[in-house]
Amino acid sequence: MLFLCFSGKVREVATSILYHLENFGLKIWYDNQEYLFGENKNLKRIEAISSSNYAIIVFSKHFPSSIEAIEELEIIKNKYQDNELHVFPVFYCQDRKKFPQNILG
C-alpha cells in the first residue's frame, strides 16, 4: 500500500495525485476515503503508515504548519530509516533547498 502525506491546504493536489495513481491500479491510503464516523483518526493514520511499503510526501508551503502532516512525517522517517518504507518526496511550488531543514531531517 502507498500512504499519501500532505497538508490539508493542498488537498486538491493530493487528490490529483491519488486519482492519477489509482488509474494504474495502485492501492493508496487517503484520509478522506478511509475514515468512518467515530473512528480514532490518529490510530487509523498510524496503522496505515505501519502497513504501507511506500509513501508520497507532498511538501508545500503549508506543510510545516500542519500538525498531522508533521506527525505522519515522523513515523514515515522512522520506517524509512529502518528500511521498511520507500519514500517519494514531491515539492509542490517549493524549492527543496529553501524548505526548512528541521522538517526534512
CSV table of N, CA and C in Angstrom, one decimal:
chain,number,residue,atom,x,y,z
A,1,MET,N,0.8,-1.2,0.0
A,1,MET,CA,0.0,0.0,0.0
A,1,MET,C,0.9,1.2,0.0
A,2,LEU,N,0.4,2.3,-0.5
A,2,LEU,CA,1.0,3.6,-0.6
A,2,LEU,C,0.3,4.6,0.3
A,3,PHE,N,1.1,5.3,1.2
A,3,PHE,CA,0.5,6.3,2.0
A,3,PHE,C,0.7,7.7,1.5
A,4,LEU,N,-0.3,8.5,1.4
A,4,LEU,CA,-0.2,9.8,0.9
A,4,LEU,C,-0.2,10.8,2.0
A,5,CYS,N,0.9,11.6,2.2
A,5,CYS,CA,1.1,12.5,3.3
A,5,CYS,C,1.1,13.9,2.7
A,6,PHE,N,0.3,14.8,3.3
A,6,PHE,CA,0.2,16.2,2.8
A,6,PHE,C,-0.5,17.1,3.8
A,7,SER,N,-0.3,18.4,3.6
A,7,SER,CA,-1.1,19.4,4.3
A,7,SER,C,-2.5,19.5,3.7
A,8,GLY,N,-3.5,19.5,4.5
A,8,GLY,CA,-4.9,19.7,4.0
A,8,GLY,C,-5.1,20.9,3.2
A,9,LYS,N,-4.2,21.9,3.2
A,9,LYS,CA,-4.4,23.1,2.4
A,9,LYS,C,-4.0,22.8,1.0
A,10,VAL,N,-3.4,21.7,0.6
A,10,VAL,CA,-3.2,21.4,-0.8
A,10,VAL,C,-3.9,20.1,-1.1
A,11,ARG,N,-5.0,19.9,-0.5
A,11,ARG,CA,-5.8,18.7,-0.8
A,11,ARG,C,-6.1,18.5,-2.3
A,12,GLU,N,-6.3,19.5,-3.0
A,12,GLU,CA,-6.6,19.4,-4.5
A,12,GLU,C,-5.4,18.8,-5.2
A,13,VAL,N,-4.2,19.1,-4.8
A,13,VAL,CA,-3.0,18.5,-5.4
A,13,VAL,C,-2.9,17.0,-5.0
A,14,ALA,N,-3.2,16.7,-3.7
A,14,ALA,CA,-3.1,15.3,-3.3
A,14,ALA,C,-4.2,14.5,-3.9
A,15,THR,N,-5.4,15.1,-4.1
A,15,THR,CA,-6.4,14.3,-4.8
A,15,THR,C,-6.1,14.0,-6.2
A,16,SER,N,-5.4,15.0,-6.9
A,16,SER,CA,-5.0,14.7,-8.3
A,16,SER,C,-4.0,13.6,-8.3
A,17,ILE,N,-3.0,13.6,-7.4
A,17,ILE,CA,-2.0,12.5,-7.3
A,17,ILE,C,-2.8,11.2,-7.1
A,18,LEU,N,-3.7,11.2,-6.1
A,18,LEU,CA,-4.5,10.0,-5.8
A,18,LEU,C,-5.1,9.4,-7.1
A,19,TYR,N,-5.9,10.2,-7.8
A,19,TYR,CA,-6.7,9.8,-8.9
A,19,TYR,C,-5.7,9.3,-10.0
A,20,HIS,N,-4.6,10.0,-10.2
A,20,HIS,CA,-3.7,9.6,-11.3
A,20,HIS,C,-3.1,8.2,-10.9
A,21,LEU,N,-2.7,8.0,-9.7
A,21,LEU,CA,-2.1,6.7,-9.3
A,21,LEU,C,-3.1,5.6,-9.3
A,22,GLU,N,-4.3,5.9,-8.9
A,22,GLU,CA,-5.4,4.9,-8.9
A,22,GLU,C,-5.7,4.3,-10.3
A,23,ASN,N,-5.5,5.2,-11.3
A,23,ASN,CA,-5.7,4.8,-12.6
A,23,ASN,C,-4.7,3.6,-13.0
A,24,PHE,N,-3.6,3.5,-12.3
A,24,PHE,CA,-2.7,2.5,-12.6
A,24,PHE,C,-2.9,1.2,-11.7
A,25,GLY,N,-4.0,1.3,-10.9
A,25,GLY,CA,-4.3,0.1,-10.1
A,25,GLY,C,-3.7,0.1,-8.7
A,26,LEU,N,-3.0,1.2,-8.3
A,26,LEU,CA,-2.3,1.2,-7.0
A,26,LEU,C,-3.3,1.4,-5.9
A,27,LYS,N,-3.0,0.7,-4.8
A,27,LYS,CA,-3.8,0.9,-3.5
A,27,LYS,C,-3.2,2.0,-2.7
A,28,ILE,N,-4.0,3.0,-2.5
A,28,ILE,CA,-3.5,4.2,-1.9
A,28,ILE,C,-4.3,4.5,-0.6
A,29,TRP,N,-3.6,4.8,0.5
A,29,TRP,CA,-4.3,5.3,1.7
A,29,TRP,C,-4.5,6.8,1.6
A,30,TYR,N,-5.7,7.2,1.6
A,30,TYR,CA,-6.0,8.6,1.5
A,30,TYR,C,-7.0,9.0,2.6
A,31,ASP,N,-6.7,9.9,3.5
A,31,ASP,CA,-7.5,10.1,4.7
A,31,ASP,C,-9.0,10.2,4.4
A,32,ASN,N,-9.5,11.0,3.5
A,32,ASN,CA,-10.9,11.2,3.2
A,32,ASN,C,-11.6,10.0,2.8
A,33,GLN,N,-10.9,9.0,2.3
A,33,GLN,CA,-11.6,7.7,1.9
A,33,GLN,C,-11.5,6.7,3.0
A,34,GLU,N,-10.8,6.8,4.0
A,34,GLU,CA,-10.5,5.8,4.9
A,34,GLU,C,-11.2,5.9,6.3
A,35,TYR,N,-11.7,7.1,6.7
A,35,TYR,CA,-12.2,7.2,8.0
A,35,TYR,C,-13.7,6.9,8.0
A,36,LEU,N,-14.2,6.3,9.0
A,36,LEU,CA,-15.6,6.1,9.3
A,36,LEU,C,-16.0,6.9,10.5
A,37,PHE,N,-17.2,7.4,10.5
A,37,PHE,CA,-17.7,8.2,11.6
A,37,PHE,C,-17.4,7.5,13.0
A,38,GLY,N,-16.8,8.3,13.9
A,38,GLY,CA,-16.5,7.8,15.2
A,38,GLY,C,-15.2,7.1,15.4
A,39,GLU,N,-14.4,6.9,14.3
A,39,GLU,CA,-13.1,6.2,14.4
A,39,GLU,C,-12.1,7.1,14.9
A,40,ASN,N,-11.0,6.5,15.5
A,40,ASN,CA,-9.9,7.3,16.0
A,40,ASN,C,-9.0,7.6,14.8
A,41,LYS,N,-9.0,8.8,14.4
A,41,LYS,CA,-8.2,9.2,13.2
A,41,LYS,C,-6.7,9.0,13.4
A,42,ASN,N,-6.2,9.4,14.6
A,42,ASN,CA,-4.8,9.2,14.8
A,42,ASN,C,-4.3,7.8,14.7
A,43,LEU,N,-5.1,6.9,15.3
A,43,LEU,CA,-4.8,5.5,15.3
A,43,LEU,C,-4.9,4.9,13.8
A,44,LYS,N,-5.9,5.3,13.1
A,44,LYS,CA,-6.0,4.9,11.7
A,44,LYS,C,-4.8,5.3,10.8
A,45,ARG,N,-4.3,6.6,11.1
A,45,ARG,CA,-3.2,7.1,10.3
A,45,ARG,C,-1.9,6.3,10.6
A,46,ILE,N,-1.7,6.0,11.9
A,46,ILE,CA,-0.5,5.3,12.3
A,46,ILE,C,-0.6,3.9,11.8
A,47,GLU,N,-1.7,3.2,11.9
A,47,GLU,CA,-1.8,1.9,11.3
A,47,GLU,C,-1.6,1.9,9.8
A,48,ALA,N,-2.1,2.9,9.1
A,48,ALA,CA,-1.9,3.0,7.7
A,48,ALA,C,-0.5,3.1,7.3
A,49,ILE,N,0.3,4.0,8.0
A,49,ILE,CA,1.7,4.1,7.7
A,49,ILE,C,2.4,2.8,8.0
A,50,SER,N,2.1,2.2,9.1
A,50,SER,CA,2.7,1.0,9.5
A,50,SER,C,2.6,-0.1,8.5
A,51,SER,N,1.4,-0.2,7.8
A,51,SER,CA,1.2,-1.2,6.9
A,51,SER,C,1.5,-0.8,5.4
A,52,SER,N,2.1,0.3,5.3
A,52,SER,CA,2.5,0.8,3.9
A,52,SER,C,3.9,0.4,3.6
A,53,ASN,N,4.1,0.2,2.3
A,53,ASN,CA,5.5,-0.1,1.8
A,53,ASN,C,6.1,1.2,1.1
A,54,TYR,N,5.2,2.1,0.8
A,54,TYR,CA,5.6,3.3,0.1
A,54,TYR,C,4.9,4.5,0.6
A,55,ALA,N,5.5,5.7,0.5
A,55,ALA,CA,4.9,6.9,0.9
A,55,ALA,C,5.2,8.0,-0.1
A,56,ILE,N,4.2,8.8,-0.4
A,56,ILE,CA,4.4,10.0,-1.2
A,56,ILE,C,4.2,11.2,-0.2
A,57,ILE,N,5.2,12.1,-0.1
A,57,ILE,CA,5.0,13.2,0.8
A,57,ILE,C,5.0,14.5,-0.1
A,58,VAL,N,3.9,15.2,0.0
A,58,VAL,CA,3.7,16.4,-0.8
A,58,VAL,C,4.2,17.6,0.1
A,59,PHE,N,5.4,18.1,-0.1
A,59,PHE,CA,5.9,19.2,0.7
A,59,PHE,C,5.4,20.5,0.0
A,60,SER,N,4.7,21.3,0.8
A,60,SER,CA,4.2,22.6,0.3
A,60,SER,C,4.5,23.7,1.3
A,61,LYS,N,4.2,24.9,1.0
A,61,LYS,CA,4.5,26.0,2.0
A,61,LYS,C,3.7,25.8,3.2
A,62,HIS,N,2.6,25.0,3.1
A,62,HIS,CA,1.7,24.8,4.3
A,62,HIS,C,2.1,23.6,5.1
A,63,PHE,N,3.0,22.8,4.6
A,63,PHE,CA,3.4,21.5,5.3
A,63,PHE,C,3.9,21.8,6.7
A,64,PRO,N,4.8,22.7,6.9
A,64,PRO,CA,5.4,22.9,8.2
A,64,PRO,C,4.4,23.3,9.3
A,65,SER,N,3.2,23.9,8.9
A,65,SER,CA,2.2,24.3,9.9
A,65,SER,C,1.1,23.3,10.1
A,66,SER,N,1.2,22.1,9.4
A,66,SER,CA,0.2,21.1,9.5
A,66,SER,C,0.7,20.1,10.6
A,67,ILE,N,0.0,20.1,11.7
A,67,ILE,CA,0.4,19.2,12.8
A,67,ILE,C,0.3,17.7,12.4
A,68,GLU,N,-0.8,17.4,11.8
A,68,GLU,CA,-1.0,16.0,11.3
A,68,GLU,C,0.1,15.6,10.3
A,69,ALA,N,0.4,16.4,9.4
A,69,ALA,CA,1.4,16.1,8.4
A,69,ALA,C,2.8,15.9,9.0
A,70,ILE,N,3.1,16.7,10.0
A,70,ILE,CA,4.4,16.6,10.7
A,70,ILE,C,4.4,15.3,11.5
A,71,GLU,N,3.3,15.0,12.2
A,71,GLU,CA,3.3,13.7,12.9
A,71,GLU,C,3.4,12.5,12.0
A,72,GLU,N,2.8,12.5,10.8
A,72,GLU,CA,2.9,11.5,9.8
A,72,GLU,C,4.3,11.4,9.3
A,73,LEU,N,4.9,12.5,9.1
A,73,LEU,CA,6.3,12.6,8.6
A,73,LEU,C,7.3,11.9,9.6
A,74,GLU,N,7.1,12.1,10.8
A,74,GLU,CA,8.0,11.5,11.8
A,74,GLU,C,7.9,10.0,11.8
A,75,ILE,N,6.7,9.5,11.7
A,75,ILE,CA,6.5,8.0,11.6
A,75,ILE,C,7.1,7.5,10.3
A,76,ILE,N,6.9,8.2,9.2
A,76,ILE,CA,7.5,7.8,7.9
A,76,ILE,C,9.0,7.8,8.0
A,77,LYS,N,9.6,8.8,8.6
A,77,LYS,CA,11.0,8.9,8.7
A,77,LYS,C,11.6,7.7,9.4
A,78,ASN,N,10.9,7.3,10.5
A,78,ASN,CA,11.4,6.1,11.3
A,78,ASN,C,11.3,4.9,10.5
A,79,LYS,N,10.2,4.7,9.8
A,79,LYS,CA,10.1,3.5,8.9
A,79,LYS,C,11.2,3.5,7.8
A,80,TYR,N,11.4,4.7,7.2
A,80,TYR,CA,12.4,4.8,6.2
A,80,TYR,C,13.8,4.5,6.7
A,81,GLN,N,14.1,5.0,7.9
A,81,GLN,CA,15.4,4.7,8.5
A,81,GLN,C,15.6,3.3,8.8
A,82,ASP,N,14.6,2.5,9.0
A,82,ASP,CA,14.6,1.1,9.3
A,82,ASP,C,14.5,0.3,8.0
A,83,ASN,N,14.6,0.9,6.9
A,83,ASN,CA,14.5,0.3,5.6
A,83,ASN,C,13.2,-0.5,5.4
A,84,GLU,N,12.1,0.0,5.9
A,84,GLU,CA,10.8,-0.6,5.8
A,84,GLU,C,9.8,0.2,4.9
A,85,LEU,N,10.3,1.3,4.3
A,85,LEU,CA,9.4,2.1,3.6
A,85,LEU,C,10.2,2.8,2.5
A,86,HIS,N,9.7,2.9,1.3
A,86,HIS,CA,10.3,3.7,0.2
A,86,HIS,C,9.5,5.1,0.2
A,87,VAL,N,10.2,6.2,0.1
A,87,VAL,CA,9.6,7.5,0.1
A,87,VAL,C,9.9,8.2,-1.1
A,88,PHE,N,8.8,8.9,-1.6
A,88,PHE,CA,8.9,9.7,-2.8
A,88,PHE,C,8.4,11.1,-2.5
A,89,PRO,N,9.4,12.0,-2.3
A,89,PRO,CA,9.0,13.4,-2.0
A,89,PRO,C,8.5,14.2,-3.2
A,90,VAL,N,7.5,15.0,-3.0
A,90,VAL,CA,7.1,15.9,-4.1
A,90,VAL,C,7.1,17.3,-3.5
A,91,PHE,N,7.9,18.2,-4.1
A,91,PHE,CA,8.0,19.6,-3.7
A,91,PHE,C,7.0,20.4,-4.5
A,92,TYR,N,5.9,20.7,-4.0
A,92,TYR,CA,4.8,21.4,-4.7
A,92,TYR,C,5.0,22.9,-4.5
A,93,CYS,N,5.4,23.6,-5.6
A,93,CYS,CA,5.7,25.0,-5.5
A,93,CYS,C,6.7,25.4,-4.5
A,94,GLN,N,7.7,24.5,-4.3
A,94,GLN,CA,8.7,24.8,-3.3
A,94,GLN,C,10.1,24.4,-3.8
A,95,ASP,N,11.0,25.2,-3.4
A,95,ASP,CA,12.4,24.8,-3.7
A,95,ASP,C,13.0,24.0,-2.6
A,96,ARG,N,13.4,22.8,-2.9
A,96,ARG,CA,13.9,21.9,-1.8
A,96,ARG,C,14.9,22.6,-0.9
A,97,LYS,N,15.8,23.4,-1.6
A,97,LYS,CA,16.9,24.0,-0.9
A,97,LYS,C,16.4,25.1,0.1
A,98,LYS,N,15.2,25.6,-0.1
A,98,LYS,CA,14.7,26.6,0.8
A,98,LYS,C,13.7,26.1,1.8
A,99,PHE,N,13.4,24.8,1.7
A,99,PHE,CA,12.5,24.2,2.6
A,99,PHE,C,13.1,24.0,4.0
A,100,PRO,N,12.4,24.2,5.1
A,100,PRO,CA,13.0,24.1,6.4
A,100,PRO,C,13.7,22.8,6.6
A,101,GLN,N,15.0,22.8,6.9
A,101,GLN,CA,15.8,21.6,7.1
A,101,GLN,C,15.4,20.8,8.3
A,102,ASN,N,14.9,21.4,9.3
A,102,ASN,CA,14.5,20.7,10.5
A,102,ASN,C,13.3,19.7,10.2
A,103,ILE,N,12.6,20.0,9.2
A,103,ILE,CA,11.5,19.1,8.8
A,103,ILE,C,12.0,18.0,7.9
A,104,LEU,N,12.9,18.3,7.0
A,104,LEU,CA,13.4,17.3,6.1
A,104,LEU,C,14.3,16.3,6.8
A,105,GLY,N,15.0,16.7,7.8
A,105,GLY,CA,15.8,15.8,8.6
A,105,GLY,C,17.1,15.6,7.9
